[in-house]
């Protein structure tokens, strides 16, 4: 294990550094700036007017493309050699759902409701990332997401603050382990702090408007869960709170993040976000950008070079207090120290070792397991699983598609990713034929991988007219059509549903996706994913989620002047938490004191897994609250005929609310409890709080 500096040694280092050096530590530049020798900036770097001296002083490099261990090690060693105190740079990258071996997209990981899977994804991504030269990943993203128009919903574990928090914390644990200096670990960064998912009309980079009460109750808790799990870094969101951009919002970055939430790590901006203060008209130039951001509590500037170009002058001129610069610089040095970089700046410098580790069998197995657990069976009239000996047509835009990995796949080898046709073609239990000859048709279709992620907002999150036409013509053949639905967001499939005998929502399932889907379709494994986001019936219902605040005029069948649409039901097509299986489960719940006991029986003929979900609401309270909110869950695995008992303890933590001042409002009185396999479960029990 690496030797670390003591706090006193870090302070001594800091006091020996020049103002330029300290300002340099707060800058992140692209790794490409350093690939052809740090003394000669080329390409875009030359256009950015960075001098060789500035590059040598930079505290961090960001890699937004595939990079090999040896090249990465060279960059780190070159900069370290030139930096006056030989301080190594941090190498950062977006390792979002795996590095080379891709796991399903995070929204799909949310659908596993399995923290072990989220932890495995963090662990495997960290291992592959670390041997490829990375120190820090910009993950997990724990934005609570409720609008399928927003392309970035794919990066989040889902719509529930609890699900986002627990899965996010598991990713943090998996990524960083107990010691980020270990050769197989990365430092983790929670993002986007905070409220990015509320972007108006689901449009990326659109403004948001959120009350403080909603921040405290809905959007901050997943970040708190990541902090409690030891997250190392925090990234302010591209949006503003109270009309102040997060990147220079002192209330958010100091009062909330540091003082209230207890975060002690480093704060890094999003890409070029500080400079965007000029676009907002919040700052008039880069000097003002640098001052505003530093004083508000931003440590590192990703890619806008405001600190690199202006901060030293601002300090020398007395416009910015050097103490603020020291504070920020210390956060950067402390992260480097935790990573053990002062002892060993490079975790691996061998491409051969990188290749040996990346894509190894145990990592692929974990990715396969994650994909199996993340697919959600939405409908099945008996078409699935397929019978041995049946003739199968496998058609649609995604039947022979390699790009089934989802967004953020910088280091993955898409071309060598197995397609569904590759995988099903290896299965001797079935024969692949044309739709006309088939007993059953598998239609693999949906969104393109490039339609998901940043800058991928959609006004029509549904199947295209061509895809619907294909479905109609296959349906006209009079055979069962099974829809294998690829998507990075909940798609609106209300029209498609009646044309299908079965629908398996496979998200973007990752490197082992094709094999995992085959295992589910053939019945080798039983589907067990549950929706991490509500699937709307119509776009006009958006945003629609299970924990919407209650209405004073709740919907009642047939009533008027109640909370309703004239032309559409209030109910989603599929509620949050929904997911079918090839078996059935019966649940019987009872409450004693604050303990809810659920007897779960597998009443079908095959083994299966399900997610037992606990929902609740306080019957009385001063603040308006959700009619129903996920309070806890447990995944269970049962053989046919087997039963088990699940116990939930209902605690004040689950039901506590916060007012606009952030003051806790303790739950008191009767709490209604619902237990079931989706958020549609009815209230049948009460617990006294
Ligand atoms: C912009 C994205 O918003 C953020 O999530 C990402 O980590 C950075 N770019 C770095 O690539």
Tab-separated table of N, CA and C and ligand atoms in Angstrom, residues 28 62-64 93-94 96 137-139 141 143 152 155 189 191-192 196 204-205 235-236 238 269-272 302-303 408 410 454, ligand 1:
chain	number	residue	atom	x	y	z
A	28	UNK	N	-8.254	21.915	-14.918
A	28	UNK	CA	-8.279	20.639	-15.626
A	28	UNK	C	-8.249	20.908	-17.127
A	62	UNK	N	-8.313	15.540	-18.278
A	62	UNK	CA	-9.545	14.790	-18.510
A	62	UNK	C	-9.392	14.024	-19.817
A	63	UNK	N	-9.789	12.767	-19.794
A	63	UNK	CA	-9.729	11.952	-21.014
A	63	UNK	C	-11.156	11.721	-21.505
A	64	UNK	N	-11.433	12.162	-22.706
A	64	UNK	CA	-12.773	11.929	-23.252
A	64	UNK	C	-12.693	11.010	-24.462
A	93	UNK	N	-11.985	10.622	-15.876
A	93	UNK	CA	-12.711	10.091	-17.031
A	93	UNK	C	-14.141	9.752	-16.632
A	94	UNK	N	-15.031	9.680	-17.626
A	94	UNK	CA	-16.407	9.251	-17.366
A	94	UNK	C	-16.500	7.731	-17.455
A	96	UNK	N	-18.916	5.466	-16.500
A	96	UNK	CA	-20.287	5.651	-16.005
A	96	UNK	C	-20.996	4.325	-15.746
A	137	UNK	N	-13.324	8.808	-11.480
A	137	UNK	CA	-14.427	8.746	-12.445
A	137	UNK	C	-15.503	9.773	-12.092
A	138	UNK	N	-16.137	10.303	-13.132
A	138	UNK	CA	-17.257	11.233	-12.915
A	138	UNK	C	-18.539	10.434	-12.722
A	139	UNK	N	-18.603	9.632	-11.727
A	139	UNK	CA	-19.779	8.818	-11.450
A	139	UNK	C	-19.788	8.517	-9.947
A	141	UNK	N	-23.917	9.316	-11.199
A	141	UNK	CA	-24.885	10.387	-11.426
A	141	UNK	C	-26.128	10.009	-10.622
A	143	UNK	N	-28.948	12.141	-10.168
A	143	UNK	CA	-30.054	13.073	-10.383
A	143	UNK	C	-31.364	12.290	-10.354
A	152	UNK	N	-30.717	12.317	-20.568
A	152	UNK	CA	-29.780	11.897	-19.536
A	152	UNK	C	-30.421	11.042	-18.449
A	155	UNK	N	-28.592	7.925	-17.363
A	155	UNK	CA	-27.413	7.915	-16.486
A	155	UNK	C	-27.772	7.820	-15.009
A	189	UNK	N	-17.124	10.497	-8.034
A	189	UNK	CA	-17.665	11.868	-8.045
A	189	UNK	C	-19.173	11.814	-8.207
A	191	UNK	N	-22.720	13.478	-9.089
A	191	UNK	CA	-23.133	14.594	-9.954
A	191	UNK	C	-24.601	14.420	-10.300
A	192	UNK	N	-25.269	15.412	-10.753
A	192	UNK	CA	-24.864	16.790	-10.954
A	192	UNK	C	-25.570	17.567	-9.864
A	196	UNK	N	-30.365	19.015	-11.897
A	196	UNK	CA	-30.230	18.985	-13.372
A	196	UNK	C	-31.397	18.229	-14.021
A	204	UNK	N	-32.282	19.337	-22.461
A	204	UNK	CA	-30.965	19.455	-21.851
A	204	UNK	C	-30.523	20.922	-21.843
A	205	UNK	N	-29.861	21.312	-20.779
A	205	UNK	CA	-29.328	22.663	-20.563
A	205	UNK	C	-30.435	23.717	-20.400
A	235	UNK	N	-19.776	17.365	-8.346
A	235	UNK	CA	-19.804	18.213	-9.548
A	235	UNK	C	-21.093	19.033	-9.576
A	236	UNK	N	-20.984	20.361	-9.461
A	236	UNK	CA	-22.181	21.194	-9.559
A	236	UNK	C	-22.829	21.050	-10.945
A	238	UNK	N	-25.181	21.952	-14.371
A	238	UNK	CA	-25.237	23.013	-15.367
A	238	UNK	C	-26.391	24.009	-15.147
A	269	UNK	N	-15.992	21.582	-11.445
A	269	UNK	CA	-17.091	22.074	-12.290
A	269	UNK	C	-17.410	21.048	-13.356
A	270	UNK	N	-18.554	21.202	-14.011
A	270	UNK	CA	-18.820	20.434	-15.220
A	270	UNK	C	-18.084	21.124	-16.373
A	271	UNK	N	-18.080	20.475	-17.510
A	271	UNK	CA	-17.304	20.867	-18.684
A	271	UNK	C	-17.567	22.318	-19.094
A	272	UNK	N	-16.571	23.161	-18.968
A	272	UNK	CA	-16.655	24.554	-19.411
A	272	UNK	C	-17.756	25.350	-18.695
A	302	UNK	N	-13.140	22.636	-14.777
A	302	UNK	CA	-12.984	21.700	-15.890
A	302	UNK	C	-13.122	22.456	-17.207
A	303	UNK	N	-11.997	22.629	-17.861
A	303	UNK	CA	-11.996	23.021	-19.260
A	303	UNK	C	-12.415	24.447	-19.609
A	408	UNK	N	-22.059	6.960	-23.154
A	408	UNK	CA	-20.850	6.889	-22.318
A	408	UNK	C	-20.132	5.546	-22.470
A	410	UNK	N	-16.817	5.226	-23.852
A	410	UNK	CA	-15.592	5.781	-24.433
A	410	UNK	C	-14.558	4.706	-24.757
A	454	UNK	N	-26.238	12.768	-23.001
A	454	UNK	CA	-26.220	14.226	-23.051
A	454	UNK	C	-26.671	14.725	-24.420
B	1	LIG	C1	-20.407	16.987	-19.275
B	1	LIG	C2	-21.358	16.149	-18.493
B	1	LIG	O1	-22.466	16.925	-18.079
B	1	LIG	C3	-20.756	15.473	-17.275
B	1	LIG	O2	-21.691	14.568	-16.758
B	1	LIG	C4	-19.456	14.819	-17.626
B	1	LIG	O3	-18.928	14.145	-16.505
B	1	LIG	C5	-18.501	15.853	-18.161
B	1	LIG	N1	-19.068	16.462	-19.356
B	1	LIG	C6	-17.132	15.289	-18.486
B	1	LIG	O4	-17.176	14.517	-19.611
